Coordinates of C-alpha atoms in Angstrom, one line a residue:
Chain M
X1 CA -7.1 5.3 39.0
X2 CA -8.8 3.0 36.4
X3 CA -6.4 0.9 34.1
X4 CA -7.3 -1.0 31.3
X5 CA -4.5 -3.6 30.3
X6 CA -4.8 -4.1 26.3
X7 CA -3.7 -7.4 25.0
X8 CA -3.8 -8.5 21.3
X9 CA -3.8 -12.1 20.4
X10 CA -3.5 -13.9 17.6
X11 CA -3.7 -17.7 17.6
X12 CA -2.3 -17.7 21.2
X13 CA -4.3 -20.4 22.4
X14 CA -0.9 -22.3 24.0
X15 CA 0.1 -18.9 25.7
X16 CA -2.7 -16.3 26.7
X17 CA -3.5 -19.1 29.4
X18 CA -0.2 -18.4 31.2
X19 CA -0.3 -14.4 30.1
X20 CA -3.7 -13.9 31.6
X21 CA -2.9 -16.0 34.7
X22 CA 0.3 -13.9 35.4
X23 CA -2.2 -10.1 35.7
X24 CA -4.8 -12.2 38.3
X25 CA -2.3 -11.2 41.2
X26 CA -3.4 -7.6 40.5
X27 CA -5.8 -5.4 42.2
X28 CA -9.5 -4.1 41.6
X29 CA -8.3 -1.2 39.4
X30 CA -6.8 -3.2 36.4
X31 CA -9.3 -4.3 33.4
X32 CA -8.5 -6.7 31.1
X33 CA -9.3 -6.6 27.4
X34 CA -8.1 -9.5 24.9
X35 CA -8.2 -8.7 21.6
X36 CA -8.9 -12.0 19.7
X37 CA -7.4 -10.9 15.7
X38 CA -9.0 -13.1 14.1
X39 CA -7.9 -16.2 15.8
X40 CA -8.1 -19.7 13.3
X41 CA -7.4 -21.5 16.5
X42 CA -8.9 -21.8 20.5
X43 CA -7.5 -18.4 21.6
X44 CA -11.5 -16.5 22.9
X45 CA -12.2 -19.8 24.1
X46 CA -9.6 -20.2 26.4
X47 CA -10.0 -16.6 27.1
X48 CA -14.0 -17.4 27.7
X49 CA -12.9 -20.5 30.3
X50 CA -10.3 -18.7 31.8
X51 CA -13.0 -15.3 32.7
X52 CA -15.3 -18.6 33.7
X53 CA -12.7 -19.8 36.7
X54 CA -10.9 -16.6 37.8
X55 CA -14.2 -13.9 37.5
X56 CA -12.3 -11.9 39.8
X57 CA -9.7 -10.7 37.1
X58 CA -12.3 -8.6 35.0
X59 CA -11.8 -9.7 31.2
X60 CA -13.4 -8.1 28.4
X61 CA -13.0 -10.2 25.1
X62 CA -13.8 -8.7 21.9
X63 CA -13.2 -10.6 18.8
X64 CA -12.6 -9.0 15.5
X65 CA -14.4 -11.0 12.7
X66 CA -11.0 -11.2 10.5
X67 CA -7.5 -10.7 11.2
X68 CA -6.4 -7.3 10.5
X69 CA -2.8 -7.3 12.4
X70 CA -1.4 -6.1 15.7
X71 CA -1.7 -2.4 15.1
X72 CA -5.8 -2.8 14.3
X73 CA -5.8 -4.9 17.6
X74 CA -3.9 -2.7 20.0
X75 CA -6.3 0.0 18.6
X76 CA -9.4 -1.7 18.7
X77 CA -7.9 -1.6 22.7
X78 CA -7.8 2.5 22.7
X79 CA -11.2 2.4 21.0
X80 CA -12.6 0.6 23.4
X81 CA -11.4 2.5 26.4
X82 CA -12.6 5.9 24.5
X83 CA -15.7 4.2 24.0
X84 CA -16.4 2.8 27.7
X85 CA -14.6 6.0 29.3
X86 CA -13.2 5.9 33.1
X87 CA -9.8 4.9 32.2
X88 CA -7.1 6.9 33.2
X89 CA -4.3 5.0 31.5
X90 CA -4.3 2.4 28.9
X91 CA -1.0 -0.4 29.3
X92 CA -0.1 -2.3 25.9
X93 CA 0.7 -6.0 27.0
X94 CA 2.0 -9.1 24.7
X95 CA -0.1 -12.3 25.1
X96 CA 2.4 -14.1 24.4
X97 CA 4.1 -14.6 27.9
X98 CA 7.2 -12.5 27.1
X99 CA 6.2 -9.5 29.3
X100 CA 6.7 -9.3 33.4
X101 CA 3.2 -8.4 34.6
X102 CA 5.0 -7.6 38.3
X103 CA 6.3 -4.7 36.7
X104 CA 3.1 -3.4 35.5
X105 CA 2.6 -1.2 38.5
X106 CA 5.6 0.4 38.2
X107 CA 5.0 1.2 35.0
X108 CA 1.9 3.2 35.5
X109 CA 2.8 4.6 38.9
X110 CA 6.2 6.0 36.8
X111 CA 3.6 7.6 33.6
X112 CA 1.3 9.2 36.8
X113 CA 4.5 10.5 39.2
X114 CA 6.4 12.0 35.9
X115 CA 3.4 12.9 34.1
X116 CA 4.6 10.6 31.1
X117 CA 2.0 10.5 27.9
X118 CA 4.0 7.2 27.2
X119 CA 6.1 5.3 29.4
X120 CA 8.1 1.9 27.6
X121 CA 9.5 -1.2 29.5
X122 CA 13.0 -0.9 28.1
X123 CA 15.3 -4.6 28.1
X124 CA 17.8 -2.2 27.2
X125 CA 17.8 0.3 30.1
X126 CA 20.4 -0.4 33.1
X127 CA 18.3 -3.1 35.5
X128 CA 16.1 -4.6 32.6
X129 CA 17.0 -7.7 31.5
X130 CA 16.4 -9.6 27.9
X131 CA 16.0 -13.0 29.5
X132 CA 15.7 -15.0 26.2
X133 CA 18.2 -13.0 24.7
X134 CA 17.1 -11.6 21.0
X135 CA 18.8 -12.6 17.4
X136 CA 21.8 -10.6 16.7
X137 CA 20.0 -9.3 13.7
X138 CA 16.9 -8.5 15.7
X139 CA 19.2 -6.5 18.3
X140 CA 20.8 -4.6 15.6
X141 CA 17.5 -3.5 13.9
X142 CA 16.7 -2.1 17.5
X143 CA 19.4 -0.2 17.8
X144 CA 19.1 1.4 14.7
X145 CA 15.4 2.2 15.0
X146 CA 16.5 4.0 18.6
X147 CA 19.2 5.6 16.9
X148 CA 16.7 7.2 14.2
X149 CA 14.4 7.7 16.5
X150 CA 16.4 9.5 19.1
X151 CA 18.2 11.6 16.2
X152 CA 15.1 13.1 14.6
X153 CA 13.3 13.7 17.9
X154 CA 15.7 14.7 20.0
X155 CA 14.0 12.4 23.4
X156 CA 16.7 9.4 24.1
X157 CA 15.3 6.2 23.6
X158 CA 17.0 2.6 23.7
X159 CA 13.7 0.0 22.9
X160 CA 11.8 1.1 20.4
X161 CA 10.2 -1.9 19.5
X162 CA 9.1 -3.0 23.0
X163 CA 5.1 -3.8 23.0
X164 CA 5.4 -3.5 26.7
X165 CA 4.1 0.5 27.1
X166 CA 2.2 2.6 29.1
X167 CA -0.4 5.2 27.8
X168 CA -1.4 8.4 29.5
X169 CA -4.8 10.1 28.0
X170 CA -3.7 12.6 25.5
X171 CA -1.7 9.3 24.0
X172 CA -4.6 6.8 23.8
X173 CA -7.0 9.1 22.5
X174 CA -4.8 9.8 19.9
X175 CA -3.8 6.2 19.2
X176 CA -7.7 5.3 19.1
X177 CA -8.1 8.2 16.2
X178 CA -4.9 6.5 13.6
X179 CA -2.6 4.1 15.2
X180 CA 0.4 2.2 12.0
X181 CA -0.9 -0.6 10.7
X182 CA 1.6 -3.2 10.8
X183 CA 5.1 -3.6 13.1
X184 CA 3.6 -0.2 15.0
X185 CA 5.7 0.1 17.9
X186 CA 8.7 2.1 16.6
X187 CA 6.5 4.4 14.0
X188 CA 3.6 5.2 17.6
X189 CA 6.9 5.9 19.6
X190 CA 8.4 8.7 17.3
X191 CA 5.1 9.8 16.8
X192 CA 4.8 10.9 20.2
X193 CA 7.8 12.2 20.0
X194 CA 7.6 14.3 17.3
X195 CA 4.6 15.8 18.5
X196 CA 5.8 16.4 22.2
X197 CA 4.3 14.3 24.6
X198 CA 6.2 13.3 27.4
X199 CA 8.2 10.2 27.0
X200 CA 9.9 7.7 29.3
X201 CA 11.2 4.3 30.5
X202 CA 11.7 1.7 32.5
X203 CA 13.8 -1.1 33.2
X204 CA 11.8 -4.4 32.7
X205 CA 13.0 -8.2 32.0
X206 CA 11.2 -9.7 29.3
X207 CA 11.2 -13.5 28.7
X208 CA 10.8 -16.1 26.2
X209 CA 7.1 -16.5 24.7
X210 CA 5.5 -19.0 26.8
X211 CA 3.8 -20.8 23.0
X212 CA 3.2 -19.9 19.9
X213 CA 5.5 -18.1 17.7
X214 CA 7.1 -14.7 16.6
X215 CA 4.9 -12.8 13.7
X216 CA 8.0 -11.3 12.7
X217 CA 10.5 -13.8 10.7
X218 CA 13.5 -13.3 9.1
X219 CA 12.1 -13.7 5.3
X220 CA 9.8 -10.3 6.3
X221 CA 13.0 -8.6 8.0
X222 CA 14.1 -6.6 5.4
X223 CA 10.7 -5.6 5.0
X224 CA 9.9 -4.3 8.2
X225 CA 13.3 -2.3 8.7
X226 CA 12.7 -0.4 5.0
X227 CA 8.5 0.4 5.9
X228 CA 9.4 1.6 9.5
X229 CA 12.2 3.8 8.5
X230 CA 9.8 5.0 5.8
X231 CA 7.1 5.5 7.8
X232 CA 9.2 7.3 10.3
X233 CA 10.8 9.7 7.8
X234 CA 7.7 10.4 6.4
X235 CA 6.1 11.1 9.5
X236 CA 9.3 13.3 10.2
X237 CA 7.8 15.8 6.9
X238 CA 3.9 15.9 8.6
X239 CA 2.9 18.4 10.5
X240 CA 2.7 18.4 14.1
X241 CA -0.8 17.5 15.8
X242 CA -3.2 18.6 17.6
X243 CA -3.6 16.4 21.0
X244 CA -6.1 16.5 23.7
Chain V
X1 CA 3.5 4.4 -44.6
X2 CA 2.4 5.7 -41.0
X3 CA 4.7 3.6 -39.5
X4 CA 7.9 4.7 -40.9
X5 CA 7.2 8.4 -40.5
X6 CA 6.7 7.2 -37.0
X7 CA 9.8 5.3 -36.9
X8 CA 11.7 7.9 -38.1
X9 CA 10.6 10.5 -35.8
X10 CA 11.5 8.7 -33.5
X11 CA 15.0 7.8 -34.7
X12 CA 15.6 11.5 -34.4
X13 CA 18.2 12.8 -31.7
X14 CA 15.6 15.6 -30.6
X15 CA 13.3 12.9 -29.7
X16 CA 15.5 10.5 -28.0
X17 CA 16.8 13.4 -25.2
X18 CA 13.1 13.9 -24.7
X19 CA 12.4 11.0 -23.8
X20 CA 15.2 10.3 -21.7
X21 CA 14.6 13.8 -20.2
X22 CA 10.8 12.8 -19.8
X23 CA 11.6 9.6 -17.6
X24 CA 14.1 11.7 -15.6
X25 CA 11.0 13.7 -14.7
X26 CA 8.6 11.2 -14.7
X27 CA 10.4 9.1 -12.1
X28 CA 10.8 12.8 -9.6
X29 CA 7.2 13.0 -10.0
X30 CA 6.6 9.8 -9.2
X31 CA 8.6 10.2 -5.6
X32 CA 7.4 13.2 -4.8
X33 CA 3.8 12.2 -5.3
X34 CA 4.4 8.9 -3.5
X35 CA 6.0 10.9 -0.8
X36 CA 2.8 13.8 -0.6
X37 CA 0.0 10.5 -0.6
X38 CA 2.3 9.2 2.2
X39 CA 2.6 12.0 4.2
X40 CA -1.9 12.6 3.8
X41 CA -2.3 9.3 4.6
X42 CA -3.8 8.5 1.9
X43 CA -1.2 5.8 0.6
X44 CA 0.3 3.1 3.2
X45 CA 3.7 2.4 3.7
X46 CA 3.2 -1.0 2.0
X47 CA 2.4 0.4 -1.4
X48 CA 4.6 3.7 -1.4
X49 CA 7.6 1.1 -0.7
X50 CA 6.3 -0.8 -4.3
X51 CA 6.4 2.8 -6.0
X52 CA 9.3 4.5 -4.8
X53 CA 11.0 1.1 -6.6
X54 CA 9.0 1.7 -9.7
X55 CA 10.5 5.6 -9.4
X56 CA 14.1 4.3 -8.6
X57 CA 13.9 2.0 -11.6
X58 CA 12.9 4.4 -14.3
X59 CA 15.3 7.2 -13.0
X60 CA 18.1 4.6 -13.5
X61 CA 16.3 4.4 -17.2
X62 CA 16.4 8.0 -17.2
X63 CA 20.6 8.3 -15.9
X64 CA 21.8 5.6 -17.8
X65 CA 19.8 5.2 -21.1
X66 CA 22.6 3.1 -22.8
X67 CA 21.5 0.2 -20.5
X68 CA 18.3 -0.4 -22.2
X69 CA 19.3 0.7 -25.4
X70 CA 21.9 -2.6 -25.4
X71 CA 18.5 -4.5 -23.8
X72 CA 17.1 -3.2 -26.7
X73 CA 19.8 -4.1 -29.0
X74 CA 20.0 -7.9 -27.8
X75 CA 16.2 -8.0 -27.7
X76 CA 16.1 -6.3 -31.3
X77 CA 13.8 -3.6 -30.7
X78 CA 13.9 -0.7 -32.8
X79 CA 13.3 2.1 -30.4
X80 CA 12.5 0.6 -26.7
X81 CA 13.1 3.3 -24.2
X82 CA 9.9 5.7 -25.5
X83 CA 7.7 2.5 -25.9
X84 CA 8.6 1.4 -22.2
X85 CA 8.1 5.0 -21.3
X86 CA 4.9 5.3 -22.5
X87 CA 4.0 1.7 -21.1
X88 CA 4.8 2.8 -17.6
X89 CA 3.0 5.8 -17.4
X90 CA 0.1 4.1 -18.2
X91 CA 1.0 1.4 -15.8
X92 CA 2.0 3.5 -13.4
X93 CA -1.2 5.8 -13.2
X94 CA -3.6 3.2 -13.5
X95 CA -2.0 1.1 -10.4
X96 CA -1.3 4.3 -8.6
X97 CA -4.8 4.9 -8.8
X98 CA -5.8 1.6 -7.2
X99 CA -2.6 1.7 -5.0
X100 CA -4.7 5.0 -3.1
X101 CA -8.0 3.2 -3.5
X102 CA -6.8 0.1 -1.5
X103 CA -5.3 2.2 1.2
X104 CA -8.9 4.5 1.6
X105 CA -10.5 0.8 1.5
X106 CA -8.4 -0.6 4.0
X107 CA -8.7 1.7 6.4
X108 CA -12.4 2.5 6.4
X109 CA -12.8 -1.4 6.5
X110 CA -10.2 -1.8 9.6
X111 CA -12.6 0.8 10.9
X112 CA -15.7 -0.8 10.7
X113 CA -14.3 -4.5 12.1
X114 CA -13.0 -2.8 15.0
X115 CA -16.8 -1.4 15.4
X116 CA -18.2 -4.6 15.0
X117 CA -16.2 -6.1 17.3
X118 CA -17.0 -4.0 20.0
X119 CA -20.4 -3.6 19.3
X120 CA -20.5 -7.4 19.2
X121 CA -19.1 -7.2 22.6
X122 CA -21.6 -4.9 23.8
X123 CA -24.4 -7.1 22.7
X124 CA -22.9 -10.3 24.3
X125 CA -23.0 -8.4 27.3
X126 CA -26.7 -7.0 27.3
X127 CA -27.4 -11.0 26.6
X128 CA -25.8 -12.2 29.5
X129 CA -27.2 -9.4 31.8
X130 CA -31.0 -9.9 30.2
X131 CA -30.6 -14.1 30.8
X132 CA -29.1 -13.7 34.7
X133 CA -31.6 -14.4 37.0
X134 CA -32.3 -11.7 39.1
X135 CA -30.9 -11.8 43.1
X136 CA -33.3 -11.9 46.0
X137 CA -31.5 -8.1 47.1
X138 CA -32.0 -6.5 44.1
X139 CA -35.8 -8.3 43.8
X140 CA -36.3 -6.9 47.3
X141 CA -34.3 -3.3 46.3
X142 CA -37.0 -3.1 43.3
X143 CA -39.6 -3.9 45.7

């Protein structure tokens, strides 16, 4: 069972060090691919140095000539697994050091034993654990996009926003053909929902980012909470979808 | 001569409900079309959340006329509300317009850097393979 481990960076050249490090402890099956978004800084050629000393973690790097944001990146990841083909599942993963790569694993054993299109690492669920402890404003926005989310599609959810996910086929392929654009968690996760693919999660501990810093910043808050609730609503009038 | 013909057409009561009645239209066009380019795909979120305030803004126009006719008052303008009507449908259609081609342009584009990208990669890796120097087993496998 093939696994490729998607992770898009963006001037990470302090963190993807530590990020990459943390997947070397896993076996033969997991593939790496780094998705440089138009770095300004060192980020591909740590990435290059690092494939240089530890060739026995398979790392793909593929650099997109100008930053087009997270969503573009994480998709460039589904289009490359479409494109190479063998995968079976496709695991979303921050470079940023905040997410447990011990947990990885578990997380695709739990999408291949329930037969999940999409499985989450939830802080939220009982036995995960939000080490750094978000912003009470950031919290709140999380629990409102779970609420609407779980409201309109009906499938219980409690971390939305987690970049720390699981893909089974007929969800990669579908992420690969349109994937949101910017802040894309939330919007892909009631997607999915809405067009019935199987949904789940797991307890996971996340931690603070080992460099770098957060995309999303207060100033832009207000922002992202009225263009993901749009985009969700909206999405709640489309039709449903067609997935293979 | 022109101009106060004009002006007094448009002083006229029959005129002035149109107008407001026009805006109050205008503006539910405006979200539902927002909403339909949303819902194709053809407009991102980004731009719909820019037109859905342009559509909230002349619906308040539309509900409470007296607040920009005492603008207009202060301001001194003799008939306001149809001239900023007017004014914004223009606006309005002409950015719409450019509003859809920027989403259609953005996305194709976000297409073809993801393709170069990989293909990029693909090439990189057909360079490194082509400049290895070839093992003594797979010499002697060829062989």
């Amino acid at each position: 069972m093939k696994v490729l481990i998607v992770i898009p960076a963006y001037n990470e050249q302090e963190a993807i060090k530590h990020t990459l490090t943390s997947l070397t402890q896993l076996g033969p099956d997991y593939e790496v691919i780094v998705v440089d978004d138009g770095s300004r800084d060192r980020t591909g050629e740590v990435v290059r140095a690092f494939h240089k000393r530890y060739p026995e973690l398979k790392i793909h790097l593929v650099a997109l000539p100008r930053n087009r944001g997270i969503g573009a990146a994480v998709q460039t990841g589904y289009l490359f697994a479409r494109e190479k083909g063998g995968f079976e599942y496709v695991v979303q993963f921050d470079g940023d050091g905040q997410h447990d790569a011990t947990a990885i694993p578990n997380l695709v054993q739990t999408c291949s034993d329930q037969k999940l299109d999409l499985c989450v690492g939830s802080r939220f669920l009982a036995g995960g654990q939000d080490n750094f402890r978000s912003t009470a404003t950031r919290r709140l926005g999380i629990s409102f996009f779970a609420a609407l989310i779980s409201w309109l599609s009906g499938v219980k959810v409690t971390d939305p926003t987690s970049g720390f996910r699981c893909c089974g086929p007929r969800a990669w392929r579908a992420f690969a053909d349109r994937y949101p654009d910017d802040y894309p968690e939330p919007e892909a996760l009631y997607w999915c929902a809405r067009n019935r693919l199987a949904i789940g999660e797991i307890p996971v501990r996340m931690f603070e980012r080992a460099g770098g810093v957060s995309s999303i910043r207060l100033s832009s808050g207000f922002y992202y909470m009225f263009k993901v609730t749009l985009a969700i609503l909206v999405d709640r009038i489309r039709k449903q979808e067609k997935t293979r | 001569m022109t101009s106060t013909l004009l002006a007094a057409l448009l002083n006229t009561d029959l005129f002035r409900v149109n107008a407001e009645t026009m805006m109050l239209i205008g503006s539910a066009i405006a979200f539902l079309a927002t909403l339909r380019w949303v819902r194709s795909r053809e407009m991102r979120e980004k731009y719909a959340v820019m037109w859905l305030l342009v559509g909230s803004l002349l619906l308040f126009c539309g509900l409470f006329p007296h607040v920009i006719m005492r603008f207009a008052d202060q301001a001194q303008l003799s008939y306001p509300s149809a001239v900023l009507f007017i004014a914004l449908a223009i606006i309005y259609l002409f950015s719409l317009s450019v509003s859809l081609s920027l989403s259609r342009q953005h996305r194709i584009s976000t297409r073809l850097l993801q393709e170069i990208a990989i293909l990029k990669y693909d090439l990189e890796q057909l360079r490194a393979a082509s400049t290895t120097p070839v093992s003594q087993d797979s010499a002697n496998e060829h062989a």
